[in-house]
Tab-separated table of C-alpha atoms and ligand atoms in Angstrom:
chain	number	residue	atom	x	y	z
A	1	UNK	CA	221.388	83.411	268.080
A	2	UNK	CA	219.123	82.669	265.145
A	3	UNK	CA	215.287	84.394	264.924
A	4	UNK	CA	214.137	80.810	264.597
A	5	UNK	CA	215.772	79.509	267.702
A	6	UNK	CA	211.775	78.766	269.612
A	7	UNK	CA	210.487	77.997	265.817
A	8	UNK	CA	209.933	74.514	267.021
A	9	UNK	CA	209.819	74.927	270.503
A	10	UNK	CA	206.492	73.105	272.367
A	11	UNK	CA	204.524	74.668	274.798
A	12	UNK	CA	203.447	72.613	277.597
A	13	UNK	CA	201.915	74.017	280.953
A	14	UNK	CA	199.860	74.437	284.399
A	15	UNK	CA	196.460	76.041	284.385
A	16	UNK	CA	194.763	77.179	287.565
A	17	UNK	CA	194.649	79.846	290.537
A	18	UNK	CA	196.388	80.243	292.094
A	19	UNK	CA	199.824	79.021	290.258
A	20	UNK	CA	202.542	80.784	291.711
A	21	UNK	CA	203.053	78.046	294.650
A	22	UNK	CA	203.436	75.316	292.174
A	23	UNK	CA	206.407	72.978	291.905
A	24	UNK	CA	205.581	71.710	288.441
A	25	UNK	CA	207.517	74.546	286.488
A	26	UNK	CA	210.594	73.623	288.360
A	27	UNK	CA	209.943	69.775	287.854
A	28	UNK	CA	209.084	69.896	284.310
A	29	UNK	CA	211.932	72.250	282.922
A	30	UNK	CA	214.760	70.305	284.992
A	31	UNK	CA	213.213	67.392	283.507
A	32	UNK	CA	213.094	69.077	279.917
A	33	UNK	CA	217.023	70.441	280.625
A	34	UNK	CA	217.812	66.865	281.848
A	35	UNK	CA	216.097	64.968	278.710
A	36	UNK	CA	216.973	67.858	275.911
A	37	UNK	CA	213.800	68.187	274.698
A	38	UNK	CA	213.073	71.584	272.881
A	39	UNK	CA	210.138	72.220	275.174
A	40	UNK	CA	209.149	74.628	277.753
A	41	UNK	CA	206.810	74.567	280.766
A	42	UNK	CA	204.820	77.581	281.949
A	43	UNK	CA	202.211	78.292	284.717
A	44	UNK	CA	199.253	80.130	283.400
A	45	UNK	CA	197.431	82.001	286.153
A	46	UNK	CA	193.447	81.062	285.570
A	47	UNK	CA	190.365	82.001	286.939
A	48	UNK	CA	187.418	79.985	286.993
A	49	UNK	CA	185.186	82.379	285.012
A	50	UNK	CA	187.854	82.395	282.473
A	51	UNK	CA	188.436	78.629	281.892
A	52	UNK	CA	186.471	78.383	278.256
A	53	UNK	CA	188.181	80.742	276.977
A	54	UNK	CA	191.659	79.607	278.328
A	55	UNK	CA	191.080	76.847	276.949
A	56	UNK	CA	190.152	78.158	273.417
A	57	UNK	CA	193.153	79.982	273.058
A	58	UNK	CA	195.339	77.241	274.435
A	59	UNK	CA	194.065	75.400	271.331
A	60	UNK	CA	194.760	78.251	269.172
A	61	UNK	CA	198.419	78.489	270.356
A	62	UNK	CA	198.890	75.002	269.632
A	63	UNK	CA	199.800	74.482	273.037
A	64	UNK	CA	200.954	70.816	273.570
A	65	UNK	CA	199.597	70.014	277.071
A	66	UNK	CA	198.722	71.055	280.495
A	67	UNK	CA	198.681	70.205	283.956
A	68	UNK	CA	195.508	71.073	285.564
A	69	UNK	CA	195.024	72.588	289.237
A	70	UNK	CA	192.550	73.746	291.798
A	71	UNK	CA	190.122	75.386	290.927
A	72	UNK	CA	189.370	73.507	287.641
A	73	UNK	CA	190.302	69.398	288.226
A	74	UNK	CA	186.359	69.016	288.101
A	75	UNK	CA	184.820	71.664	285.890
A	76	UNK	CA	187.512	70.671	282.933
A	77	UNK	CA	185.865	67.686	282.589
A	78	UNK	CA	182.939	69.865	280.704
A	79	UNK	CA	185.232	71.220	278.159
A	80	UNK	CA	186.993	67.938	277.233
A	81	UNK	CA	186.869	65.333	274.332
A	82	UNK	CA	188.154	62.264	276.056
A	83	UNK	CA	188.736	61.161	279.433
A	84	UNK	CA	191.087	57.857	280.160
A	85	UNK	CA	189.917	55.574	282.493
A	86	UNK	CA	191.093	56.872	285.646
A	87	UNK	CA	190.085	60.245	284.930
A	88	UNK	CA	186.440	58.916	284.408
A	89	UNK	CA	186.450	57.048	287.162
A	90	UNK	CA	187.677	59.435	289.662
A	91	UNK	CA	185.804	62.609	288.253
A	92	UNK	CA	188.919	64.656	288.386
A	93	UNK	CA	191.686	65.821	285.668
A	94	UNK	CA	194.934	67.074	286.934
A	95	UNK	CA	196.312	66.349	282.980
A	96	UNK	CA	195.107	67.389	279.422
A	97	UNK	CA	196.653	66.312	276.166
A	98	UNK	CA	196.079	68.522	273.215
A	99	UNK	CA	196.146	66.213	269.960
A	100	UNK	CA	195.478	68.712	266.955
A	101	UNK	CA	192.741	69.940	268.967
A	102	UNK	CA	191.367	66.984	270.518
A	103	UNK	CA	191.706	67.344	274.272
A	104	UNK	CA	192.212	64.379	276.433
A	105	UNK	CA	191.869	64.292	280.494
A	106	UNK	CA	193.790	62.337	282.390
A	107	UNK	CA	194.697	62.049	286.162
A	108	UNK	CA	198.135	61.025	286.867
A	109	UNK	CA	197.548	61.639	290.506
A	110	UNK	CA	196.468	58.614	290.730
A	111	UNK	CA	199.815	57.195	289.303
A	112	UNK	CA	201.570	59.101	291.815
A	113	UNK	CA	199.903	57.387	294.547
A	114	UNK	CA	200.017	53.751	292.986
A	115	UNK	CA	203.768	54.129	292.817
A	116	UNK	CA	204.386	55.376	295.908
A	117	UNK	CA	202.284	52.570	297.814
A	118	UNK	CA	203.038	49.574	295.172
A	119	UNK	CA	205.829	48.514	297.536
A	120	UNK	CA	203.604	47.626	300.140
A	121	UNK	CA	201.135	46.032	298.512
A	122	UNK	CA	201.424	43.178	300.204
A	123	UNK	CA	200.745	44.613	303.608
A	124	UNK	CA	197.794	47.029	302.302
A	125	UNK	CA	195.511	44.181	300.715
A	126	UNK	CA	192.833	42.643	303.123
A	127	UNK	CA	193.784	45.250	305.961
A	128	UNK	CA	191.769	48.121	307.436
A	129	UNK	CA	193.416	51.542	305.798
A	130	UNK	CA	192.041	55.331	306.969
A	131	UNK	CA	192.012	58.022	304.751
A	132	UNK	CA	191.661	61.701	305.966
A	133	UNK	CA	190.259	64.333	303.707
A	134	UNK	CA	187.756	64.087	300.775
A	135	UNK	CA	188.860	66.520	298.027
A	136	UNK	CA	190.512	65.851	294.768
A	137	UNK	CA	193.956	64.283	296.157
A	138	UNK	CA	191.402	61.928	298.371
A	139	UNK	CA	189.555	61.005	295.440
A	140	UNK	CA	192.661	59.892	293.365
A	141	UNK	CA	193.916	57.953	296.921
A	142	UNK	CA	190.746	55.953	297.182
A	143	UNK	CA	190.195	55.381	294.056
A	144	UNK	CA	193.839	53.494	293.881
A	145	UNK	CA	193.133	51.759	297.306
A	146	UNK	CA	189.744	50.195	295.748
A	147	UNK	CA	191.393	49.535	292.163
A	148	UNK	CA	194.658	48.120	293.188
A	149	UNK	CA	194.797	46.945	296.520
A	150	UNK	CA	191.452	45.577	297.705
A	151	UNK	CA	191.966	47.095	301.802
A	152	UNK	CA	189.129	45.499	303.952
A	153	UNK	CA	187.767	48.703	304.864
A	154	UNK	CA	188.270	52.173	303.888
A	155	UNK	CA	187.378	54.631	306.769
A	156	UNK	CA	187.056	57.940	305.470
A	157	UNK	CA	187.892	60.778	308.142
A	158	UNK	CA	186.578	64.645	306.617
A	159	UNK	CA	185.831	68.026	308.441
A	160	UNK	CA	183.050	67.866	306.303
A	161	UNK	CA	181.311	64.398	306.917
A	162	UNK	CA	178.690	65.359	304.141
A	163	UNK	CA	181.623	65.290	301.605
A	164	UNK	CA	183.061	62.091	302.771
A	165	UNK	CA	179.709	60.668	302.842
A	166	UNK	CA	178.983	61.701	298.957
A	167	UNK	CA	182.193	60.352	297.774
A	168	UNK	CA	181.150	56.902	299.680
A	169	UNK	CA	178.245	57.051	297.579
A	170	UNK	CA	180.302	58.058	294.613
A	171	UNK	CA	182.787	54.904	294.517
A	172	UNK	CA	179.967	52.669	295.821
A	173	UNK	CA	178.084	53.441	292.600
A	174	UNK	CA	181.041	53.819	290.224
A	175	UNK	CA	183.370	50.835	291.398
A	176	UNK	CA	180.875	49.124	293.551
A	177	UNK	CA	183.085	48.854	296.494
A	178	UNK	CA	180.574	49.711	299.444
A	179	UNK	CA	183.123	48.555	302.404
A	180	UNK	CA	183.323	52.170	303.471
A	181	UNK	CA	182.840	53.996	306.921
A	182	UNK	CA	182.883	57.848	307.264
A	183	UNK	CA	183.840	60.091	310.379
A	184	UNK	CA	183.747	63.526	310.613
A	185	UNK	CA	186.959	65.020	312.054
A	186	UNK	CA	187.711	64.645	314.616
A	187	UNK	CA	185.483	61.518	316.189
A	188	UNK	CA	186.248	60.615	319.790
A	189	UNK	CA	187.670	57.682	318.684
A	190	UNK	CA	190.420	59.115	316.281
A	191	UNK	CA	192.975	57.294	318.319
A	192	UNK	CA	191.814	53.964	318.278
A	193	UNK	CA	190.355	54.279	314.582
A	194	UNK	CA	194.164	55.166	313.581
A	195	UNK	CA	196.046	52.595	315.933
A	196	UNK	CA	193.766	49.858	314.224
A	197	UNK	CA	194.474	50.949	310.790
A	198	UNK	CA	197.483	49.446	308.836
A	199	UNK	CA	197.435	52.303	306.154
A	200	UNK	CA	196.717	55.863	307.422
A	201	UNK	CA	196.813	58.525	304.369
A	202	UNK	CA	196.740	62.547	305.404
A	203	UNK	CA	194.942	63.603	302.167
A	204	UNK	CA	194.438	67.342	303.583
A	205	UNK	CA	196.611	70.585	303.826
A	206	UNK	CA	196.826	70.179	307.353
A	207	UNK	CA	200.786	70.637	308.242
A	208	UNK	CA	201.640	72.354	305.108
A	209	UNK	CA	203.823	75.333	304.964
A	210	UNK	CA	203.566	78.143	306.565
A	211	UNK	CA	201.546	75.974	309.100
A	212	UNK	CA	204.397	73.619	310.157
A	213	UNK	CA	203.020	72.728	313.531
A	214	UNK	CA	199.555	71.653	312.715
A	215	UNK	CA	198.606	67.955	312.471
A	216	UNK	CA	195.790	66.123	312.330
A	217	UNK	CA	196.616	63.805	315.561
A	218	UNK	CA	199.152	64.818	318.171
A	219	UNK	CA	198.562	61.911	320.173
A	220	UNK	CA	201.227	59.607	320.193
A	221	UNK	CA	199.315	56.572	320.714
A	222	UNK	CA	197.734	56.985	317.758
A	223	UNK	CA	200.534	55.340	315.357
A	224	UNK	CA	202.812	51.732	316.108
A	225	UNK	CA	205.189	50.115	314.459
A	226	UNK	CA	203.041	47.638	312.160
A	227	UNK	CA	201.550	50.828	310.432
A	228	UNK	CA	202.651	52.781	307.243
A	229	UNK	CA	201.837	56.556	307.287
A	230	UNK	CA	201.511	58.292	304.210
A	231	UNK	CA	201.336	62.301	303.743
A	232	UNK	CA	200.399	63.897	300.430
A	233	UNK	CA	201.625	67.408	301.850
A	234	UNK	CA	205.466	67.718	300.150
A	235	UNK	CA	206.412	70.995	301.764
A	236	UNK	CA	207.443	70.509	304.690
A	237	UNK	CA	208.869	67.162	303.008
A	238	UNK	CA	208.791	65.533	307.079
A	239	UNK	CA	205.302	66.934	308.176
A	240	UNK	CA	204.568	66.603	311.620
A	241	UNK	CA	202.435	64.115	310.914
A	242	UNK	CA	205.310	62.032	309.601
A	243	UNK	CA	207.305	62.329	312.558
A	244	UNK	CA	204.913	61.636	315.128
A	245	UNK	CA	204.714	58.451	313.023
A	246	UNK	CA	208.438	57.628	312.545
A	247	UNK	CA	208.852	58.126	316.122
A	248	UNK	CA	206.543	55.186	316.930
A	249	UNK	CA	208.025	53.257	314.623
A	250	UNK	CA	205.580	53.165	311.563
A	251	UNK	CA	207.055	53.326	307.687
A	252	UNK	CA	206.349	57.032	306.694
A	253	UNK	CA	205.881	58.227	303.080
A	254	UNK	CA	206.223	61.443	302.026
A	255	UNK	CA	204.529	63.442	299.107
A	256	UNK	CA	207.631	64.093	296.967
A	257	UNK	CA	207.521	60.529	295.502
A	258	UNK	CA	203.849	61.503	294.359
A	259	UNK	CA	204.485	64.457	293.199
A	260	UNK	CA	207.312	63.459	290.917
A	261	UNK	CA	205.784	60.147	290.006
A	262	UNK	CA	202.580	62.316	288.662
A	263	UNK	CA	204.299	64.279	287.160
A	264	UNK	CA	206.586	61.866	285.368
A	265	UNK	CA	203.241	60.131	284.083
A	266	UNK	CA	202.054	63.834	282.852
A	267	UNK	CA	205.844	64.459	280.820
A	268	UNK	CA	205.401	61.181	279.163
A	269	UNK	CA	202.090	61.652	278.029
A	270	UNK	CA	203.134	64.926	276.473
A	271	UNK	CA	206.287	64.245	274.986
A	272	UNK	CA	206.881	60.159	275.070
A	273	UNK	CA	209.773	60.174	277.060
A	274	UNK	CA	210.283	58.831	280.536
A	275	UNK	CA	211.186	61.378	283.097
A	276	UNK	CA	214.491	60.986	284.875
A	277	UNK	CA	212.484	60.369	288.095
A	278	UNK	CA	215.577	59.811	290.302
A	279	UNK	CA	217.309	62.738	289.218
A	280	UNK	CA	213.930	64.846	289.942
A	281	UNK	CA	213.176	63.430	293.307
A	282	UNK	CA	216.797	64.521	294.665
A	283	UNK	CA	216.175	67.715	293.120
A	284	UNK	CA	213.173	68.621	294.905
A	285	UNK	CA	213.968	67.216	298.241
A	286	UNK	CA	217.453	69.546	297.809
A	287	UNK	CA	214.959	72.680	296.911
A	288	UNK	CA	212.472	72.012	299.645
A	289	UNK	CA	214.305	71.438	301.949
A	290	UNK	CA	216.499	74.708	301.520
B	301	LIG	P1	190.952	70.256	298.267
B	301	LIG	O1	190.121	69.816	297.048
B	301	LIG	O2	190.841	71.112	298.686
B	301	LIG	O3	190.580	69.250	299.639
B	301	LIG	C1	191.268	69.602	300.932
B	301	LIG	C2	190.428	68.386	301.924
B	301	LIG	O4	191.368	69.040	303.095
B	301	LIG	C3	189.073	68.907	302.028
B	301	LIG	O5	188.311	67.189	302.277
B	301	LIG	C4	188.992	69.439	302.881
B	301	LIG	O6	187.938	69.292	303.961
B	301	LIG	C5	190.256	69.413	304.049
B	301	LIG	N1	190.737	70.209	304.976
B	301	LIG	C6	191.223	71.376	304.096
B	301	LIG	N2	191.695	72.147	305.354
B	301	LIG	C7	191.140	71.489	306.650
B	301	LIG	C8	191.356	72.014	307.980
B	301	LIG	N3	192.563	73.194	308.409
B	301	LIG	N4	191.667	70.735	308.807
B	301	LIG	C9	190.795	69.555	308.401
B	301	LIG	N5	190.372	69.016	307.187
B	301	LIG	C10	190.856	70.235	306.593
B	301	LIG	O7	192.507	69.864	298.068
B	301	LIG	P2	193.148	68.589	297.664
B	301	LIG	O8	193.555	68.638	295.902
B	301	LIG	O9	192.818	67.133	297.576
B	301	LIG	O10	194.842	68.430	298.140
B	301	LIG	C11	194.791	68.063	299.413
B	301	LIG	C12	196.292	67.949	300.105
B	301	LIG	O11	197.109	67.194	299.248
B	301	LIG	C13	196.940	69.399	299.713
B	301	LIG	O12	197.955	69.633	300.848
B	301	LIG	C14	197.665	69.078	298.435
B	301	LIG	O13	199.285	69.688	298.253
B	301	LIG	C15	198.275	67.737	298.599
B	301	LIG	N6	198.385	66.880	297.131
B	301	LIG	C16	199.569	66.276	297.055
B	301	LIG	C17	199.736	66.085	295.767
B	301	LIG	C18	201.499	65.029	295.782
B	301	LIG	O14	201.524	65.109	294.447
B	301	LIG	N7	201.969	64.800	296.643
B	301	LIG	C19	199.113	66.036	294.780
B	301	LIG	C20	197.626	66.308	294.654
B	301	LIG	C21	197.397	67.251	296.396
B	301	LIG	P3	186.341	70.035	303.786
B	301	LIG	O15	185.631	69.130	302.836
B	301	LIG	O16	185.817	69.971	305.325
B	301	LIG	O17	186.644	71.109	302.958
């Protein structure tokens, strides 16, 4: 092997804490392999206290770009030179592109949600939807709903109602959308709320590995055959939430499609090359179901 074998290899990666549970290194390195690009994707464990230093180091090392995960998705906005429209509107960044020291932030979770829901646009538009959760992922989901689907009303349910209320005010001011109602988890009328919603989104980690048996509702009457249930959790692929919704005849959408599409958008931003999403979707399902 020549010494200069890695001379032109571009480095991309992920910063967050923790990062060891992430599937992003798998997704991107398989995509690199399939597209025969000279890139490598590496996870970097970066605590909040070191975010500024990490960004300086990445600049100095010429790292081409990186994903951003918990706990940096909001804080990183303070360090960036530019924001894409959806990053500015959601107030959260999960992808940074380094263009010779100029850092631009994007929110590709938005594209993940959009690609997952787009086939159901006609069903969702003009109807009532419920989102459970008020963290970063809920932010991306709500942004997509308001911007692209124009639902009649969004019901936002969260364990800490104050956080849901802050999100309501944020989107009212940012996108001039005020057809929102917030609820504390679990409102006594949760079954009624769910059963009257065309779309129900779980944007909490409830039901995620290793707590497979947890569910935001275990009452079968929450679901019916006229609904769509979308779980952002991707491990397990078929959560208890989706199992119950499916048993009642609802259309179910798992978190894998979103995960692959958000990755595909990031990959394209860094490399200018399309990720082979069908292959990645299959590989990831196999890996997680093992
Ligand atoms: P986050 O910012 O930490 O927010 C978590 C939200 O879930 C908060 O609203 C929190 O409520 C609520 N929550 C947490 N534990 C709960 C519990 N035991 N019971 C009830 N509510 C609970 O996390 P996030 O980034 O939004 O991620 C949420 C989920 O989406 C995670 O499972 C993540 O893996 C998934 N996700 C998937 C994708 C994908 O591509 N498929 C992308 C991003 C995220 P409080 O406000 O009360 O704390």
